Amino acid sequence: MARHRYTICIGSNTMDTNKFATAVTEVAATLECPSKSCIYTSPDALGRPGVPDYLNIVIEGTSTLPPEALNRIYKEKEQAYGQRTAQHVPLDIDIVITDGEIIRPSDYESEHFRRGYSELERK
């Protein structure tokens, strides 16, 4: 069975740090040998006024699940944490890199991803 390497960005602008850490633990449990950046804050990537800052983290790890299946699990988890609105994002989970291929270039280039990713690159 093929093993895939994933780099994932997780964010929320509605959770407190403890609830966010719980969500992160749930996501990390979907991966083998996960490595995590610290939790950090960032402003809304689109610069929209009135949108709260985000809690973010970047996680790397492996899984035998193909990208489509893992992404489906993450989108279901997002829904379980609540409905998104224009200004409030309870949970956002994005697979940014799969097996060394950048699959979400705009996230890859964003400050909210690069900060956590650079931390993992130093480990």
mmCIF file with all atom_site columns, C-alpha atoms in Angstrom:
data_model
loop_
_atom_site.group_PDB
_atom_site.id
_atom_site.type_symbol
_atom_site.label_atom_id
_atom_site.label_alt_id
_atom_site.label_comp_id
_atom_site.label_asym_id
_atom_site.label_entity_id
_atom_site.label_seq_id
_atom_site.pdbx_PDB_ins_code
_atom_site.Cartn_x
_atom_site.Cartn_y
_atom_site.Cartn_z
_atom_site.occupancy
_atom_site.B_iso_or_equiv
_atom_site.pdbx_formal_charge
_atom_site.auth_seq_id
_atom_site.auth_comp_id
_atom_site.auth_asym_id
_atom_site.auth_atom_id
_atom_site.pdbx_PDB_model_num
ATOM 1   C CA . MET A 1 1   ? 0.000   0.000  0.000  1.00 0.00 ? 1   MET A CA 1
ATOM 2   C CA . ALA A 1 2   ? 1.388   3.394  -1.003 1.00 0.00 ? 2   ALA A CA 1
ATOM 3   C CA . ARG A 1 3   ? 2.344   5.809  1.744  1.00 0.00 ? 3   ARG A CA 1
ATOM 4   C CA . HIS A 1 4   ? 1.791   9.509  1.101  1.00 0.00 ? 4   HIS A CA 1
ATOM 5   C CA . ARG A 1 5   ? 3.450   12.465 2.818  1.00 0.00 ? 5   ARG A CA 1
ATOM 6   C CA . TYR A 1 6   ? 1.162   15.386 3.623  1.00 0.00 ? 6   TYR A CA 1
ATOM 7   C CA . THR A 1 7   ? 1.689   18.945 4.792  1.00 0.00 ? 7   THR A CA 1
ATOM 8   C CA . ILE A 1 8   ? -1.508  20.403 6.217  1.00 0.00 ? 8   ILE A CA 1
ATOM 9   C CA . CYS A 1 9   ? -2.470  23.890 7.351  1.00 0.00 ? 9   CYS A CA 1
ATOM 10  C CA . ILE A 1 10  ? -5.173  24.246 9.994  1.00 0.00 ? 10  ILE A CA 1
ATOM 11  C CA . GLY A 1 11  ? -6.813  27.506 11.009 1.00 0.00 ? 11  GLY A CA 1
ATOM 12  C CA . SER A 1 12  ? -9.717  28.916 12.996 1.00 0.00 ? 12  SER A CA 1
ATOM 13  C CA . ASN A 1 13  ? -10.844 32.405 13.878 1.00 0.00 ? 13  ASN A CA 1
ATOM 14  C CA . THR A 1 14  ? -13.591 31.386 16.317 1.00 0.00 ? 14  THR A CA 1
ATOM 15  C CA . MET A 1 15  ? -11.982 28.886 18.706 1.00 0.00 ? 15  MET A CA 1
ATOM 16  C CA . ASP A 1 16  ? -10.088 29.476 21.891 1.00 0.00 ? 16  ASP A CA 1
ATOM 17  C CA . THR A 1 17  ? -6.612  27.943 22.076 1.00 0.00 ? 17  THR A CA 1
ATOM 18  C CA . ASN A 1 18  ? -7.730  24.872 24.065 1.00 0.00 ? 18  ASN A CA 1
ATOM 19  C CA . LYS A 1 19  ? -10.542 23.960 21.669 1.00 0.00 ? 19  LYS A CA 1
ATOM 20  C CA . PHE A 1 20  ? -8.230  24.567 18.711 1.00 0.00 ? 20  PHE A CA 1
ATOM 21  C CA . ALA A 1 21  ? -5.599  22.286 20.266 1.00 0.00 ? 21  ALA A CA 1
ATOM 22  C CA . THR A 1 22  ? -8.260  19.559 20.554 1.00 0.00 ? 22  THR A CA 1
ATOM 23  C CA . ALA A 1 23  ? -9.099  19.909 16.848 1.00 0.00 ? 23  ALA A CA 1
ATOM 24  C CA . VAL A 1 24  ? -5.387  19.787 16.005 1.00 0.00 ? 24  VAL A CA 1
ATOM 25  C CA . THR A 1 25  ? -4.986  16.576 18.019 1.00 0.00 ? 25  THR A CA 1
ATOM 26  C CA . GLU A 1 26  ? -7.887  15.032 16.084 1.00 0.00 ? 26  GLU A CA 1
ATOM 27  C CA . VAL A 1 27  ? -6.311  15.967 12.745 1.00 0.00 ? 27  VAL A CA 1
ATOM 28  C CA . ALA A 1 28  ? -2.850  14.799 13.822 1.00 0.00 ? 28  ALA A CA 1
ATOM 29  C CA . ALA A 1 29  ? -4.370  11.408 14.730 1.00 0.00 ? 29  ALA A CA 1
ATOM 30  C CA . THR A 1 30  ? -5.177  10.876 11.036 1.00 0.00 ? 30  THR A CA 1
ATOM 31  C CA . LEU A 1 31  ? -1.444  10.862 10.246 1.00 0.00 ? 31  LEU A CA 1
ATOM 32  C CA . GLU A 1 32  ? 1.436   8.619  11.168 1.00 0.00 ? 32  GLU A CA 1
ATOM 33  C CA . CYS A 1 33  ? 4.461   10.262 12.790 1.00 0.00 ? 33  CYS A CA 1
ATOM 34  C CA . PRO A 1 34  ? 2.994   13.763 12.740 1.00 0.00 ? 34  PRO A CA 1
ATOM 35  C CA . SER A 1 35  ? 5.270   16.746 13.231 1.00 0.00 ? 35  SER A CA 1
ATOM 36  C CA . LYS A 1 36  ? 3.630   20.009 14.300 1.00 0.00 ? 36  LYS A CA 1
ATOM 37  C CA . SER A 1 37  ? 4.615   23.647 14.343 1.00 0.00 ? 37  SER A CA 1
ATOM 38  C CA . CYS A 1 38  ? 3.647   25.771 17.317 1.00 0.00 ? 38  CYS A CA 1
ATOM 39  C CA . ILE A 1 39  ? 0.181   27.295 17.328 1.00 0.00 ? 39  ILE A CA 1
ATOM 40  C CA . TYR A 1 40  ? 0.416   30.927 16.210 1.00 0.00 ? 40  TYR A CA 1
ATOM 41  C CA . THR A 1 41  ? -1.894  33.765 15.198 1.00 0.00 ? 41  THR A CA 1
ATOM 42  C CA . SER A 1 42  ? -2.216  35.593 11.915 1.00 0.00 ? 42  SER A CA 1
ATOM 43  C CA . PRO A 1 43  ? -4.523  38.235 10.471 1.00 0.00 ? 43  PRO A CA 1
ATOM 44  C CA . ASP A 1 44  ? -7.165  37.369 7.890  1.00 0.00 ? 44  ASP A CA 1
ATOM 45  C CA . ALA A 1 45  ? -5.293  36.522 4.678  1.00 0.00 ? 45  ALA A CA 1
ATOM 46  C CA . LEU A 1 46  ? -7.692  38.646 2.608  1.00 0.00 ? 46  LEU A CA 1
ATOM 47  C CA . GLY A 1 47  ? -7.397  41.656 4.907  1.00 0.00 ? 47  GLY A CA 1
ATOM 48  C CA . ARG A 1 48  ? -11.165 41.930 5.398  1.00 0.00 ? 48  ARG A CA 1
ATOM 49  C CA . PRO A 1 49  ? -12.124 44.479 8.078  1.00 0.00 ? 49  PRO A CA 1
ATOM 50  C CA . GLY A 1 50  ? -13.794 43.066 11.172 1.00 0.00 ? 50  GLY A CA 1
ATOM 51  C CA . VAL A 1 51  ? -12.559 39.508 10.603 1.00 0.00 ? 51  VAL A CA 1
ATOM 52  C CA . PRO A 1 52  ? -10.898 38.150 13.772 1.00 0.00 ? 52  PRO A CA 1
ATOM 53  C CA . ASP A 1 53  ? -7.306  36.913 13.749 1.00 0.00 ? 53  ASP A CA 1
ATOM 54  C CA . TYR A 1 54  ? -6.754  33.217 13.118 1.00 0.00 ? 54  TYR A CA 1
ATOM 55  C CA . LEU A 1 55  ? -5.100  30.529 15.181 1.00 0.00 ? 55  LEU A CA 1
ATOM 56  C CA . ASN A 1 56  ? -2.920  28.450 12.840 1.00 0.00 ? 56  ASN A CA 1
ATOM 57  C CA . ILE A 1 57  ? -0.708  25.404 12.832 1.00 0.00 ? 57  ILE A CA 1
ATOM 58  C CA . VAL A 1 58  ? 1.081   23.363 10.160 1.00 0.00 ? 58  VAL A CA 1
ATOM 59  C CA . ILE A 1 59  ? 1.311   19.586 10.484 1.00 0.00 ? 59  ILE A CA 1
ATOM 60  C CA . GLU A 1 60  ? 3.321   17.093 8.428  1.00 0.00 ? 60  GLU A CA 1
ATOM 61  C CA . GLY A 1 61  ? 2.930   13.357 8.447  1.00 0.00 ? 61  GLY A CA 1
ATOM 62  C CA . THR A 1 62  ? 2.234   10.268 6.390  1.00 0.00 ? 62  THR A CA 1
ATOM 63  C CA . SER A 1 63  ? -0.821  8.180  5.617  1.00 0.00 ? 63  SER A CA 1
ATOM 64  C CA . THR A 1 64  ? -1.774  5.276  3.383  1.00 0.00 ? 64  THR A CA 1
ATOM 65  C CA . LEU A 1 65  ? -4.999  7.131  2.545  1.00 0.00 ? 65  LEU A CA 1
ATOM 66  C CA . PRO A 1 66  ? -5.022  8.739  -0.907 1.00 0.00 ? 66  PRO A CA 1
ATOM 67  C CA . PRO A 1 67  ? -5.365  12.555 -0.989 1.00 0.00 ? 67  PRO A CA 1
ATOM 68  C CA . GLU A 1 68  ? -9.043  12.494 -1.975 1.00 0.00 ? 68  GLU A CA 1
ATOM 69  C CA . ALA A 1 69  ? -9.992  10.263 0.954  1.00 0.00 ? 69  ALA A CA 1
ATOM 70  C CA . LEU A 1 70  ? -7.992  12.269 3.496  1.00 0.00 ? 70  LEU A CA 1
ATOM 71  C CA . ASN A 1 71  ? -9.411  15.538 2.187  1.00 0.00 ? 71  ASN A CA 1
ATOM 72  C CA . ARG A 1 72  ? -12.950 14.142 2.492  1.00 0.00 ? 72  ARG A CA 1
ATOM 73  C CA . ILE A 1 73  ? -12.270 13.271 6.157  1.00 0.00 ? 73  ILE A CA 1
ATOM 74  C CA . TYR A 1 74  ? -11.000 16.799 6.781  1.00 0.00 ? 74  TYR A CA 1
ATOM 75  C CA . LYS A 1 75  ? -13.979 18.483 5.108  1.00 0.00 ? 75  LYS A CA 1
ATOM 76  C CA . GLU A 1 76  ? -16.348 16.369 7.241  1.00 0.00 ? 76  GLU A CA 1
ATOM 77  C CA . LYS A 1 77  ? -14.397 17.407 10.347 1.00 0.00 ? 77  LYS A CA 1
ATOM 78  C CA . GLU A 1 78  ? -14.705 21.074 9.331  1.00 0.00 ? 78  GLU A CA 1
ATOM 79  C CA . GLN A 1 79  ? -18.473 20.690 9.087  1.00 0.00 ? 79  GLN A CA 1
ATOM 80  C CA . ALA A 1 80  ? -18.618 18.999 12.486 1.00 0.00 ? 80  ALA A CA 1
ATOM 81  C CA . TYR A 1 81  ? -17.005 22.078 14.053 1.00 0.00 ? 81  TYR A CA 1
ATOM 82  C CA . GLY A 1 82  ? -19.624 24.446 12.662 1.00 0.00 ? 82  GLY A CA 1
ATOM 83  C CA . GLN A 1 83  ? -20.876 26.406 9.696  1.00 0.00 ? 83  GLN A CA 1
ATOM 84  C CA . ARG A 1 84  ? -18.636 28.973 8.042  1.00 0.00 ? 84  ARG A CA 1
ATOM 85  C CA . THR A 1 85  ? -19.819 32.505 7.491  1.00 0.00 ? 85  THR A CA 1
ATOM 86  C CA . ALA A 1 86  ? -18.218 35.359 5.590  1.00 0.00 ? 86  ALA A CA 1
ATOM 87  C CA . GLN A 1 87  ? -16.320 36.431 8.718  1.00 0.00 ? 87  GLN A CA 1
ATOM 88  C CA . HIS A 1 88  ? -16.162 33.360 10.947 1.00 0.00 ? 88  HIS A CA 1
ATOM 89  C CA . VAL A 1 89  ? -14.296 30.151 10.191 1.00 0.00 ? 89  VAL A CA 1
ATOM 90  C CA . PRO A 1 90  ? -14.703 27.569 12.956 1.00 0.00 ? 90  PRO A CA 1
ATOM 91  C CA . LEU A 1 91  ? -12.185 25.174 11.379 1.00 0.00 ? 91  LEU A CA 1
ATOM 92  C CA . ASP A 1 92  ? -10.286 25.181 8.082  1.00 0.00 ? 92  ASP A CA 1
ATOM 93  C CA . ILE A 1 93  ? -8.117  22.174 7.177  1.00 0.00 ? 93  ILE A CA 1
ATOM 94  C CA . ASP A 1 94  ? -6.213  22.278 3.899  1.00 0.00 ? 94  ASP A CA 1
ATOM 95  C CA . ILE A 1 95  ? -3.755  19.785 2.444  1.00 0.00 ? 95  ILE A CA 1
ATOM 96  C CA . VAL A 1 96  ? -1.165  22.133 0.964  1.00 0.00 ? 96  VAL A CA 1
ATOM 97  C CA . ILE A 1 97  ? 1.554   19.678 -0.115 1.00 0.00 ? 97  ILE A CA 1
ATOM 98  C CA . THR A 1 98  ? 1.181   16.027 -1.091 1.00 0.00 ? 98  THR A CA 1
ATOM 99  C CA . ASP A 1 99  ? 4.272   13.900 -1.737 1.00 0.00 ? 99  ASP A CA 1
ATOM 100 C CA . GLY A 1 100 ? 6.370   17.020 -2.328 1.00 0.00 ? 100 GLY A CA 1
ATOM 101 C CA . GLU A 1 101 ? 3.896   18.532 -4.819 1.00 0.00 ? 101 GLU A CA 1
ATOM 102 C CA . ILE A 1 102 ? 2.335   21.872 -3.915 1.00 0.00 ? 102 ILE A CA 1
ATOM 103 C CA . ILE A 1 103 ? -1.378  21.371 -4.524 1.00 0.00 ? 103 ILE A CA 1
ATOM 104 C CA . ARG A 1 104 ? -2.586  24.679 -3.026 1.00 0.00 ? 104 ARG A CA 1
ATOM 105 C CA . PRO A 1 105 ? -0.159  27.330 -4.349 1.00 0.00 ? 105 PRO A CA 1
ATOM 106 C CA . SER A 1 106 ? -2.030  30.291 -2.844 1.00 0.00 ? 106 SER A CA 1
ATOM 107 C CA . ASP A 1 107 ? -1.870  28.710 0.631  1.00 0.00 ? 107 ASP A CA 1
ATOM 108 C CA . TYR A 1 108 ? 1.763   27.723 0.104  1.00 0.00 ? 108 TYR A CA 1
ATOM 109 C CA . GLU A 1 109 ? 2.693   31.335 -0.629 1.00 0.00 ? 109 GLU A CA 1
ATOM 110 C CA . SER A 1 110 ? 0.633   32.784 2.223  1.00 0.00 ? 110 SER A CA 1
ATOM 111 C CA . GLU A 1 111 ? 2.167   34.105 5.414  1.00 0.00 ? 111 GLU A CA 1
ATOM 112 C CA . HIS A 1 112 ? -0.235  32.034 7.541  1.00 0.00 ? 112 HIS A CA 1
ATOM 113 C CA . PHE A 1 113 ? 1.237   28.840 6.016  1.00 0.00 ? 113 PHE A CA 1
ATOM 114 C CA . ARG A 1 114 ? 4.873   29.889 5.522  1.00 0.00 ? 114 ARG A CA 1
ATOM 115 C CA . ARG A 1 115 ? 5.313   30.775 9.187  1.00 0.00 ? 115 ARG A CA 1
ATOM 116 C CA . GLY A 1 116 ? 4.455   27.276 10.449 1.00 0.00 ? 116 GLY A CA 1
ATOM 117 C CA . TYR A 1 117 ? 6.059   25.527 7.497  1.00 0.00 ? 117 TYR A CA 1
ATOM 118 C CA . SER A 1 118 ? 9.381   27.311 8.027  1.00 0.00 ? 118 SER A CA 1
ATOM 119 C CA . GLU A 1 119 ? 9.314   26.170 11.646 1.00 0.00 ? 119 GLU A CA 1
ATOM 120 C CA . LEU A 1 120 ? 8.924   22.549 10.533 1.00 0.00 ? 120 LEU A CA 1
ATOM 121 C CA . GLU A 1 121 ? 11.745  22.930 8.001  1.00 0.00 ? 121 GLU A CA 1
ATOM 122 C CA . ARG A 1 122 ? 14.093  23.943 10.859 1.00 0.00 ? 122 ARG A CA 1
ATOM 123 C CA . LYS A 1 123 ? 13.278  20.833 12.924 1.00 0.00 ? 123 LYS A CA 1
#
